[in-house]
Short mmCIF file of C-alpha atoms and ligand atoms in Angstrom, two decimals:
data_model
loop_
_atom_site.label_atom_id
_atom_site.label_comp_id
_atom_site.label_asym_id
_atom_site.label_seq_id
_atom_site.Cartn_x
_atom_site.Cartn_y
_atom_site.Cartn_z
CA MET A 1 145.38 64.85 82.30
CA LYS A 2 144.81 61.48 83.90
CA ILE A 3 141.40 60.36 85.67
CA LEU A 4 141.32 57.17 87.29
CA VAL A 5 137.15 56.40 88.07
CA ILE A 6 136.57 53.80 90.54
CA ASN A 7 132.83 52.37 91.29
CA ALA A 8 133.08 49.95 94.21
CA GLY A 9 129.75 47.31 94.53
CA SER A 10 129.59 45.30 97.95
CA SER A 11 131.98 42.61 97.18
CA SER A 12 133.69 44.73 93.69
CA LEU A 13 136.07 47.33 92.44
CA LYS A 14 135.67 48.21 88.77
CA TYR A 15 138.10 50.77 87.70
CA GLN A 16 139.54 52.75 84.57
CA LEU A 17 142.27 54.97 84.05
CA PHE A 18 141.38 58.16 81.63
CA ASN A 19 143.58 60.45 79.20
CA MET A 20 141.38 63.20 79.01
CA GLU A 21 143.06 64.80 76.12
CA SER A 22 142.29 61.88 73.74
CA GLY A 23 139.09 60.44 76.17
CA ALA A 24 141.03 57.21 75.65
CA VAL A 25 140.90 54.61 78.48
CA LEU A 26 144.47 53.46 79.42
CA ALA A 27 143.81 50.14 81.39
CA LYS A 28 140.57 49.49 83.03
CA GLY A 29 139.91 46.12 85.24
CA THR A 30 137.66 44.71 88.46
CA CYS A 31 138.58 43.17 91.62
CA GLU A 32 135.68 40.54 92.82
CA ARG A 33 135.16 38.68 95.72
CA ILE A 34 136.57 40.95 98.29
CA GLY A 35 136.46 39.97 101.54
CA ALA A 36 135.42 36.52 100.49
CA GLY A 37 138.57 35.55 98.88
CA GLY A 38 139.69 37.67 95.75
CA THR A 39 140.14 37.93 92.01
CA VAL A 40 141.66 40.41 89.83
CA THR A 41 141.05 40.97 86.53
CA HIS A 42 143.52 43.91 85.04
CA LYS A 43 143.60 45.24 81.27
CA LYS A 44 146.22 47.46 79.89
CA THR A 45 144.30 48.78 76.42
CA GLY A 46 146.30 46.58 73.49
CA ALA A 47 147.96 44.09 75.62
CA GLN A 48 146.83 40.43 77.23
CA PRO A 49 144.30 40.72 79.67
CA PHE A 50 146.12 39.96 83.25
CA PHE A 51 143.84 37.98 85.56
CA GLU A 52 144.85 36.74 89.71
CA GLU A 53 142.98 34.81 92.39
CA ARG A 54 144.32 37.47 95.29
CA ASP A 55 143.34 37.51 98.72
CA LEU A 56 141.15 40.41 99.18
CA PRO A 57 139.95 41.30 102.37
CA ASP A 58 138.60 44.96 102.16
CA HIS A 59 138.17 47.73 99.51
CA GLY A 60 141.53 49.23 100.67
CA ALA A 61 143.27 45.98 99.70
CA ALA A 62 141.68 45.78 96.04
CA LEU A 63 142.04 49.28 95.55
CA ALA A 64 146.46 48.85 96.72
CA ARG A 65 146.61 45.70 94.09
CA VAL A 66 144.89 48.54 91.56
CA ILE A 67 147.33 50.30 92.17
CA TRP A 68 150.47 48.02 92.19
CA LEU A 69 148.62 46.93 88.56
CA LEU A 70 148.64 50.43 86.97
CA THR A 71 152.17 51.35 88.01
CA SER A 72 153.73 47.76 87.46
CA GLU A 73 156.71 47.66 84.66
CA GLN A 74 154.96 44.87 82.84
CA TYR A 75 150.89 45.46 83.78
CA GLY A 76 151.07 49.49 83.94
CA VAL A 77 150.39 52.52 82.23
CA ILE A 78 151.79 55.11 84.91
CA ALA A 79 155.02 55.30 86.41
CA SER A 80 154.08 56.66 89.35
CA VAL A 81 150.72 57.77 91.46
CA ALA A 82 151.61 61.25 90.67
CA GLU A 83 150.99 60.90 86.93
CA ILE A 84 147.06 60.67 87.89
CA ASP A 85 145.58 64.12 88.33
CA ALA A 86 142.15 63.07 90.32
CA VAL A 87 139.96 60.26 90.82
CA GLY A 88 135.90 59.87 90.36
CA HIS A 89 133.66 57.96 92.17
CA ARG A 90 130.26 56.30 91.16
CA VAL A 91 128.03 56.89 94.18
CA ALA A 92 124.38 55.32 93.37
CA HIS A 93 122.57 57.21 95.98
CA GLY A 94 123.17 61.12 96.73
CA GLY A 95 119.91 61.37 98.96
CA GLU A 96 117.87 64.61 98.79
CA GLN A 97 121.32 66.55 99.50
CA CYS A 98 123.78 65.42 96.91
CA LYS A 99 122.16 67.28 94.18
CA GLU A 100 125.28 67.48 91.89
CA SER A 101 128.20 65.92 91.49
CA CYS A 102 130.89 67.27 94.35
CA ILE A 103 134.40 67.71 95.49
CA VAL A 104 134.34 64.16 98.34
CA THR A 105 134.83 66.28 101.72
CA GLU A 106 134.36 64.59 105.29
CA ALA A 107 130.92 66.01 105.22
CA THR A 108 130.01 64.19 101.78
CA ILE A 109 130.78 61.07 103.49
CA LYS A 110 129.17 61.97 106.67
CA TYR A 111 126.04 62.85 104.92
CA LEU A 112 126.48 59.99 103.03
CA GLU A 113 126.40 57.60 106.22
CA THR A 114 123.69 59.15 107.46
CA ILE A 115 121.51 57.67 104.27
CA VAL A 116 122.87 54.02 104.35
CA PRO A 117 119.40 53.13 105.86
CA ILE A 118 117.56 53.98 102.66
CA ASN A 119 120.77 52.71 100.65
CA PRO A 120 121.93 49.81 102.91
CA LEU A 121 123.74 47.82 99.56
CA HIS A 122 125.72 50.10 97.42
CA GLY A 123 126.16 52.80 100.31
CA PRO A 124 128.68 51.35 102.32
CA PRO A 125 130.78 49.87 99.56
CA ALA A 126 130.99 53.13 97.77
CA ILE A 127 131.55 55.00 101.28
CA ALA A 128 134.76 52.31 101.47
CA GLY A 129 135.81 53.01 98.01
CA MET A 130 136.40 56.84 98.81
CA LYS A 131 138.43 56.23 102.18
CA ALA A 132 140.20 53.47 100.55
CA CYS A 133 141.36 56.44 97.83
CA ILE A 134 141.67 59.30 100.15
CA GLU A 135 144.08 57.32 102.48
CA LEU A 136 145.75 55.57 100.07
CA MET A 137 146.00 59.26 97.25
CA PRO A 138 145.16 61.91 100.20
CA GLU A 139 146.93 64.29 98.22
CA LEU A 140 144.35 63.98 94.89
CA PRO A 141 141.23 65.37 94.05
CA GLN A 142 138.65 63.01 95.17
CA VAL A 143 135.27 63.80 92.75
CA ALA A 144 131.91 62.02 93.82
CA VAL A 145 129.13 61.58 91.25
CA PHE A 146 125.70 60.30 92.14
CA ASP A 147 123.22 58.32 89.71
CA THR A 148 120.42 59.73 91.95
CA SER A 149 121.47 63.64 91.07
CA PHE A 150 120.47 63.67 87.44
CA TYR A 151 116.68 63.54 89.10
CA SER A 152 117.07 66.34 91.13
CA HIS A 153 115.05 68.61 89.40
CA ILE A 154 111.89 66.13 89.46
CA GLU A 155 108.78 67.95 90.79
CA ASP A 156 107.32 66.67 94.26
CA PHE A 157 103.71 65.50 92.85
CA ARG A 158 106.14 63.16 90.53
CA TYR A 159 108.67 62.03 93.32
CA VAL A 160 106.26 61.70 97.16
CA TYR A 161 104.48 58.71 96.89
CA PRO A 162 100.78 58.24 97.79
CA ILE A 163 101.15 57.39 101.13
CA PRO A 164 100.89 58.84 104.07
CA TYR A 165 103.02 62.53 103.81
CA GLU A 166 104.99 61.68 106.99
CA PHE A 167 106.58 58.90 105.62
CA TYR A 168 108.50 61.17 103.38
CA GLU A 169 108.96 63.85 105.37
CA LYS A 170 109.94 61.56 108.38
CA ASP A 171 111.71 59.13 106.59
CA ARG A 172 112.47 60.43 103.61
CA ILE A 173 110.38 57.52 101.55
CA ARG A 174 110.28 59.05 97.79
CA ARG A 175 111.37 58.65 94.29
CA TYR A 176 115.18 59.07 94.23
CA GLY A 177 115.47 57.40 90.48
CA PHE A 178 118.56 55.29 89.02
CA HIS A 179 120.92 55.22 86.76
CA GLY A 180 121.08 59.14 86.41
CA THR A 181 124.63 59.08 85.22
CA SER A 182 123.45 56.96 81.78
CA HIS A 183 120.37 58.78 80.95
CA ARG A 184 122.46 61.77 81.39
CA TYR A 185 125.08 60.82 79.05
CA VAL A 186 122.99 59.79 76.24
CA SER A 187 120.85 61.95 76.24
CA ALA A 188 123.62 64.39 76.45
CA LYS A 189 124.77 62.40 73.25
CA VAL A 190 121.66 62.11 71.27
CA ALA A 191 121.61 65.80 71.34
CA GLU A 192 125.01 65.95 69.97
CA VAL A 193 124.64 63.38 67.19
CA MET A 194 121.22 65.57 66.35
CA GLY A 195 122.93 68.61 66.16
CA LYS A 196 120.34 70.33 68.73
CA PRO A 197 120.65 72.08 71.65
CA ILE A 198 119.66 69.83 74.55
CA GLU A 199 117.53 72.33 75.84
CA GLU A 200 115.35 72.50 72.78
CA LEU A 201 114.08 68.61 73.04
CA LYS A 202 111.89 66.46 74.23
CA ILE A 203 113.87 62.83 75.37
CA ILE A 204 113.14 59.37 76.28
CA THR A 205 115.93 57.29 77.59
CA CYS A 206 115.94 53.37 77.70
CA HIS A 207 118.35 51.91 79.84
CA LEU A 208 118.11 48.25 79.42
CA GLY A 209 120.21 45.58 80.79
CA ASN A 210 119.95 43.54 84.13
CA GLY A 211 118.22 46.41 85.94
CA SER A 212 116.29 48.70 83.72
CA SER A 213 115.20 51.91 83.83
CA ILE A 214 113.13 54.98 81.52
CA THR A 215 113.69 58.44 82.01
CA ALA A 216 111.73 61.26 80.63
CA VAL A 217 114.45 64.85 79.50
CA LYS A 218 113.20 67.84 78.69
CA ASN A 219 115.11 70.87 77.70
CA GLY A 220 117.83 68.78 79.29
CA VAL A 221 116.18 67.83 82.80
CA ALA A 222 114.80 64.90 84.18
CA ILE A 223 111.42 65.27 84.46
CA ASP A 224 110.48 61.85 85.43
CA THR A 225 112.13 58.68 86.15
CA SER A 226 111.12 54.76 86.17
CA MET A 227 113.48 53.96 89.24
CA GLY A 228 112.04 54.91 92.29
CA PHE A 229 112.89 54.85 96.12
CA THR A 230 115.23 51.73 95.09
CA PRO A 231 116.32 50.61 91.96
CA GLN A 232 113.13 48.30 92.19
CA GLU A 233 110.28 50.46 90.62
CA GLY A 234 109.83 50.48 87.13
CA ILE A 235 109.21 47.24 84.44
CA PRO A 236 110.17 43.79 85.04
CA MET A 237 114.23 43.84 85.05
CA GLY A 238 116.45 40.66 84.74
CA THR A 239 115.78 39.37 88.55
CA ARG A 240 113.74 42.37 89.99
CA SER A 241 109.77 42.24 89.78
CA GLY A 242 109.58 46.07 88.74
CA SER A 243 105.79 47.68 89.78
CA PHE A 244 103.25 45.67 91.01
CA ASP A 245 100.29 46.30 93.49
CA PRO A 246 101.83 45.79 96.74
CA THR A 247 99.36 43.88 98.67
CA VAL A 248 100.37 40.97 96.65
CA LEU A 249 103.47 41.64 99.54
CA THR A 250 101.26 41.73 102.58
CA TYR A 251 99.19 39.08 101.08
CA LEU A 252 102.30 36.84 100.43
CA MET A 253 103.85 37.71 104.20
CA ARG A 254 100.46 36.90 105.58
CA THR A 255 99.73 34.19 104.16
CA LYS A 256 102.99 32.39 103.62
CA GLY A 257 104.62 33.62 106.52
CA TYR A 258 107.88 35.50 104.99
CA THR A 259 110.18 37.45 106.35
CA PRO A 260 110.73 41.24 104.84
CA ASP A 261 114.09 39.92 103.60
CA GLU A 262 112.49 36.60 102.40
CA MET A 263 110.17 39.19 100.54
CA ASP A 264 113.01 41.12 99.44
CA ASP A 265 114.99 38.02 98.27
CA ILE A 266 111.87 37.16 96.12
CA ILE A 267 111.04 40.65 94.55
CA ASN A 268 114.89 41.82 94.04
CA ARG A 269 116.40 38.05 93.41
CA LYS A 270 113.41 35.66 91.92
CA SER A 271 111.49 37.47 89.99
CA GLY A 272 111.21 39.39 86.49
CA LEU A 273 112.42 37.87 83.52
CA LEU A 274 113.70 34.95 85.37
CA GLY A 275 110.92 34.74 87.89
CA ILE A 276 107.85 34.43 84.58
CA SER A 277 109.98 32.66 82.90
CA GLY A 278 111.42 29.97 85.28
CA LEU A 279 114.35 30.22 82.97
CA SER A 280 116.96 32.56 83.02
CA ASN A 281 117.37 36.54 83.32
CA ASP A 282 119.46 36.60 80.31
CA CYS A 283 117.28 38.27 77.58
CA ARG A 284 119.56 36.54 74.86
CA ASN A 285 118.05 33.29 76.68
CA LEU A 286 114.56 33.89 76.47
CA HIS A 287 114.98 35.37 72.95
CA ASP A 288 116.28 31.35 71.80
CA ALA A 289 113.55 29.93 73.95
CA ARG A 290 110.74 31.69 72.76
CA GLU A 291 111.99 31.20 69.41
CA ASN A 292 111.74 27.39 70.27
CA GLY A 293 108.15 27.62 71.20
CA ASN A 294 108.48 28.71 74.92
CA LYS A 295 105.42 30.25 76.43
CA ARG A 296 106.76 31.65 79.51
CA ALA A 297 109.91 32.89 78.01
CA ASP A 298 107.43 35.09 75.30
CA LEU A 299 105.17 35.91 78.17
CA ALA A 300 108.25 37.43 79.93
CA LEU A 301 110.24 39.30 77.15
CA LYS A 302 105.80 40.73 76.54
CA MET A 303 105.78 41.82 79.98
CA MET A 304 109.04 43.78 79.84
CA THR A 305 108.53 45.30 76.31
CA ASN A 306 104.87 46.03 77.20
CA GLY A 307 106.09 47.97 80.34
CA ILE A 308 108.65 49.92 78.18
CA LYS A 309 105.67 51.19 75.80
CA LYS A 310 103.52 52.04 78.79
CA TYR A 311 106.37 54.69 79.85
CA ILE A 312 106.97 55.82 77.03
CA GLY A 313 103.25 56.68 76.36
CA SER A 314 103.63 58.03 79.52
CA TYR A 315 105.94 60.17 79.35
CA ILE A 316 105.16 61.58 75.77
CA ALA A 317 102.01 62.42 77.67
CA GLU A 318 103.53 64.46 80.15
CA MET A 319 106.16 66.20 78.30
CA ASN A 320 103.24 67.12 75.70
CA GLY A 321 105.48 65.18 72.91
CA VAL A 322 108.80 63.40 72.29
CA ASP A 323 111.85 64.03 69.96
CA ALA A 324 113.99 61.12 70.51
CA ILE A 325 113.93 58.17 71.93
CA VAL A 326 117.03 56.54 73.05
CA PHE A 327 118.08 52.94 73.42
CA THR A 328 121.24 51.87 75.63
CA ALA A 329 122.73 49.42 77.72
CA GLY A 330 122.96 45.46 77.51
CA ILE A 331 119.86 45.02 76.26
CA GLY A 332 119.35 48.12 74.58
CA GLU A 333 121.97 48.29 72.70
CA ASN A 334 122.31 44.81 71.67
CA GLN A 335 118.67 43.11 71.40
CA SER A 336 117.06 44.35 68.05
CA ASP A 337 113.72 42.03 68.71
CA ILE A 338 113.32 43.84 71.92
CA ARG A 339 113.68 47.54 70.18
CA GLU A 340 110.95 46.65 67.35
CA GLU A 341 108.51 45.19 69.79
CA VAL A 342 109.32 47.78 71.66
CA CYS A 343 108.88 50.62 69.29
CA ALA A 344 105.82 48.22 66.60
CA ASP A 345 102.82 49.77 66.38
CA MET A 346 103.59 53.12 67.44
CA GLU A 347 103.45 55.09 64.53
CA TRP A 348 100.50 57.00 65.38
CA LEU A 349 102.78 58.50 67.94
CA GLY A 350 105.79 58.86 65.52
CA ILE A 351 108.04 56.44 66.01
CA GLU A 352 109.09 54.35 63.12
CA LEU A 353 112.12 52.09 62.72
CA ASP A 354 114.10 51.09 60.30
CA ILE A 355 113.99 47.61 60.34
CA ASP A 356 117.33 46.60 58.34
CA ARG A 357 118.78 49.41 59.93
CA ASN A 358 118.05 48.37 63.45
CA ARG A 359 119.03 44.97 62.59
CA ASN A 360 122.22 45.98 60.68
CA PHE A 361 124.16 48.87 62.27
CA THR A 362 128.00 49.44 63.66
CA ARG A 363 128.06 48.39 67.00
CA GLY A 364 129.57 50.90 69.19
CA ILE A 365 128.76 54.26 68.25
CA PRO A 366 125.55 56.07 67.83
CA PHE A 367 122.92 55.06 65.14
CA ASN A 368 119.60 56.10 63.94
CA ILE A 369 117.67 53.84 63.82
CA SER A 370 114.11 55.35 62.83
CA LYS A 371 112.61 55.16 59.10
CA GLU A 372 113.08 57.54 57.08
CA GLY A 373 110.83 60.77 57.47
CA ALA A 374 109.38 59.34 61.01
CA LYS A 375 108.69 62.26 63.21
CA VAL A 376 110.48 60.71 66.43
CA GLN A 377 113.95 60.04 65.95
CA THR A 378 114.74 56.66 67.52
CA TRP A 379 118.59 56.19 68.79
CA VAL A 380 120.76 53.27 69.92
CA ILE A 381 123.82 55.17 71.87
CA PRO A 382 126.30 53.35 73.87
CA THR A 383 126.48 54.24 76.96
CA ASP A 384 129.51 55.23 78.73
CA GLU A 385 129.11 56.37 82.96
CA GLU A 386 132.44 56.28 83.53
CA TYR A 387 133.64 59.28 81.09
CA MET A 388 130.97 60.84 82.41
CA ILE A 389 132.49 60.24 85.61
CA ALA A 390 135.32 61.41 84.46
CA LEU A 391 134.15 64.37 82.59
CA ASP A 392 132.36 65.44 85.76
CA THR A 393 135.90 64.56 88.15
CA LYS A 394 137.85 67.07 85.30
CA ARG A 395 135.33 69.54 85.68
CA LEU A 396 134.62 70.00 89.38
CA ALA A 397 138.75 69.42 90.40
CA PHE A 398 139.73 71.50 87.36
CA ASN A 399 137.91 74.36 86.83
P1 ADP B 1 124.10 44.86 84.00
O1 ADP B 1 122.40 45.76 84.22
O2 ADP B 1 123.94 44.15 84.93
O3 ADP B 1 124.79 46.33 83.87
P2 ADP B 1 123.75 44.78 81.05
O4 ADP B 1 123.56 46.38 80.78
O5 ADP B 1 125.20 44.17 80.72
O6 ADP B 1 123.48 44.55 82.54
O7 ADP B 1 122.42 43.93 80.61
C1 ADP B 1 122.32 42.24 80.82
C2 ADP B 1 121.36 42.05 79.27
O8 ADP B 1 121.59 42.60 78.54
C3 ADP B 1 121.12 40.51 79.33
O9 ADP B 1 119.37 40.08 79.05
C4 ADP B 1 122.03 40.32 78.25
O10 ADP B 1 120.70 39.36 77.23
C5 ADP B 1 121.85 41.33 77.23
N1 ADP B 1 123.25 41.91 76.80
C6 ADP B 1 124.05 41.66 77.03
N2 ADP B 1 125.11 42.01 75.71
C7 ADP B 1 124.68 41.81 74.57
C8 ADP B 1 125.04 41.38 73.49
N3 ADP B 1 126.49 40.86 73.03
N4 ADP B 1 123.69 40.72 72.90
C9 ADP B 1 122.77 40.42 73.29
N5 ADP B 1 122.48 40.95 74.46
C10 ADP B 1 123.02 41.37 75.17
#
């Protein structure tokens, strides 16, 4: 069985074709600058990568090129589209109605169109990606997998915001949570490698990349998460501020005359690690700068690691304990210094790293980095959102 996973962004379309018998990726790639020129990067596993500049006016054109590549004699891995069994779509926002992954129907698309106002960046490209696939591969089952659905069991006192209740009732302003597919994958994986049923575990998953979120998973269910109405809430990220006193926004708008769009730009693209350090949004650069005595790089990293520590502490309190902490994504999987800083001085909570294991381990596989005998197990688990989407697609399309 072969499943194509599609992740459509505002000007990009990423894809992976899985062989579900072996779990292997047969080919993957990215179309970028859709609507503003266009580039295509394609890689058949085991072969040289293919790259081209090509006019891609919309997501439909990008998808047509992907299908051409997947079926081409030179770069392809299948003889025709008929070899693909189903398509899985990453959808960032499922609103309040899409509580689980589902087969895409007209009603699904109609509902997703109604929530575009609360998901203006990611909604339209996801819908365009689904429509393009339906048009080009009408006979195939299409499955939507939502980043928000892992959070559909969070209780109201954790998702309602402390502003007049009508904003929730009338405008659907609430915590939705994001990165759910990644948190779902790594929490299931850590239970598997610990050899325990997830229903008996309390897990805190830290997805730390350019965007970062922390999730509390109790007995297999996400009970709280750091991201909120948008992926802006939580800890300081690459260029996003994360949470801070909301009055700062109104103060700045009043005193400096910023428009809502300008304010959005500041908190989304000019804040976080980049805004604090004035240097970079990339942790690797900040790590080097800090080693060379750069105080603001040091400040930015301390603010991030302290933010993560605070979420871990609060989720331990909310779950009345923790069995496993998981680090994943670009920073979580690769930056041992950040993991050490987050886990420092938490012996009292049972969290202790084996420094040698933390610094020297085999990349790309789950790895236990906790000290022998530590009460809480700390793991690095490589995330694989695309494979999770492929698994959901297989389950929904063929069960
Ligand atoms: P995104 O949220 O865009 O998917 P990533 O998960 O790729 O982001 O994470 C980007 C962050 O991860 C950057 O801050 C970068 O410093 C860090 N990172 C990514 N890869 C590595 C690596 N191989 N070694 C060290 N740090 C890395």
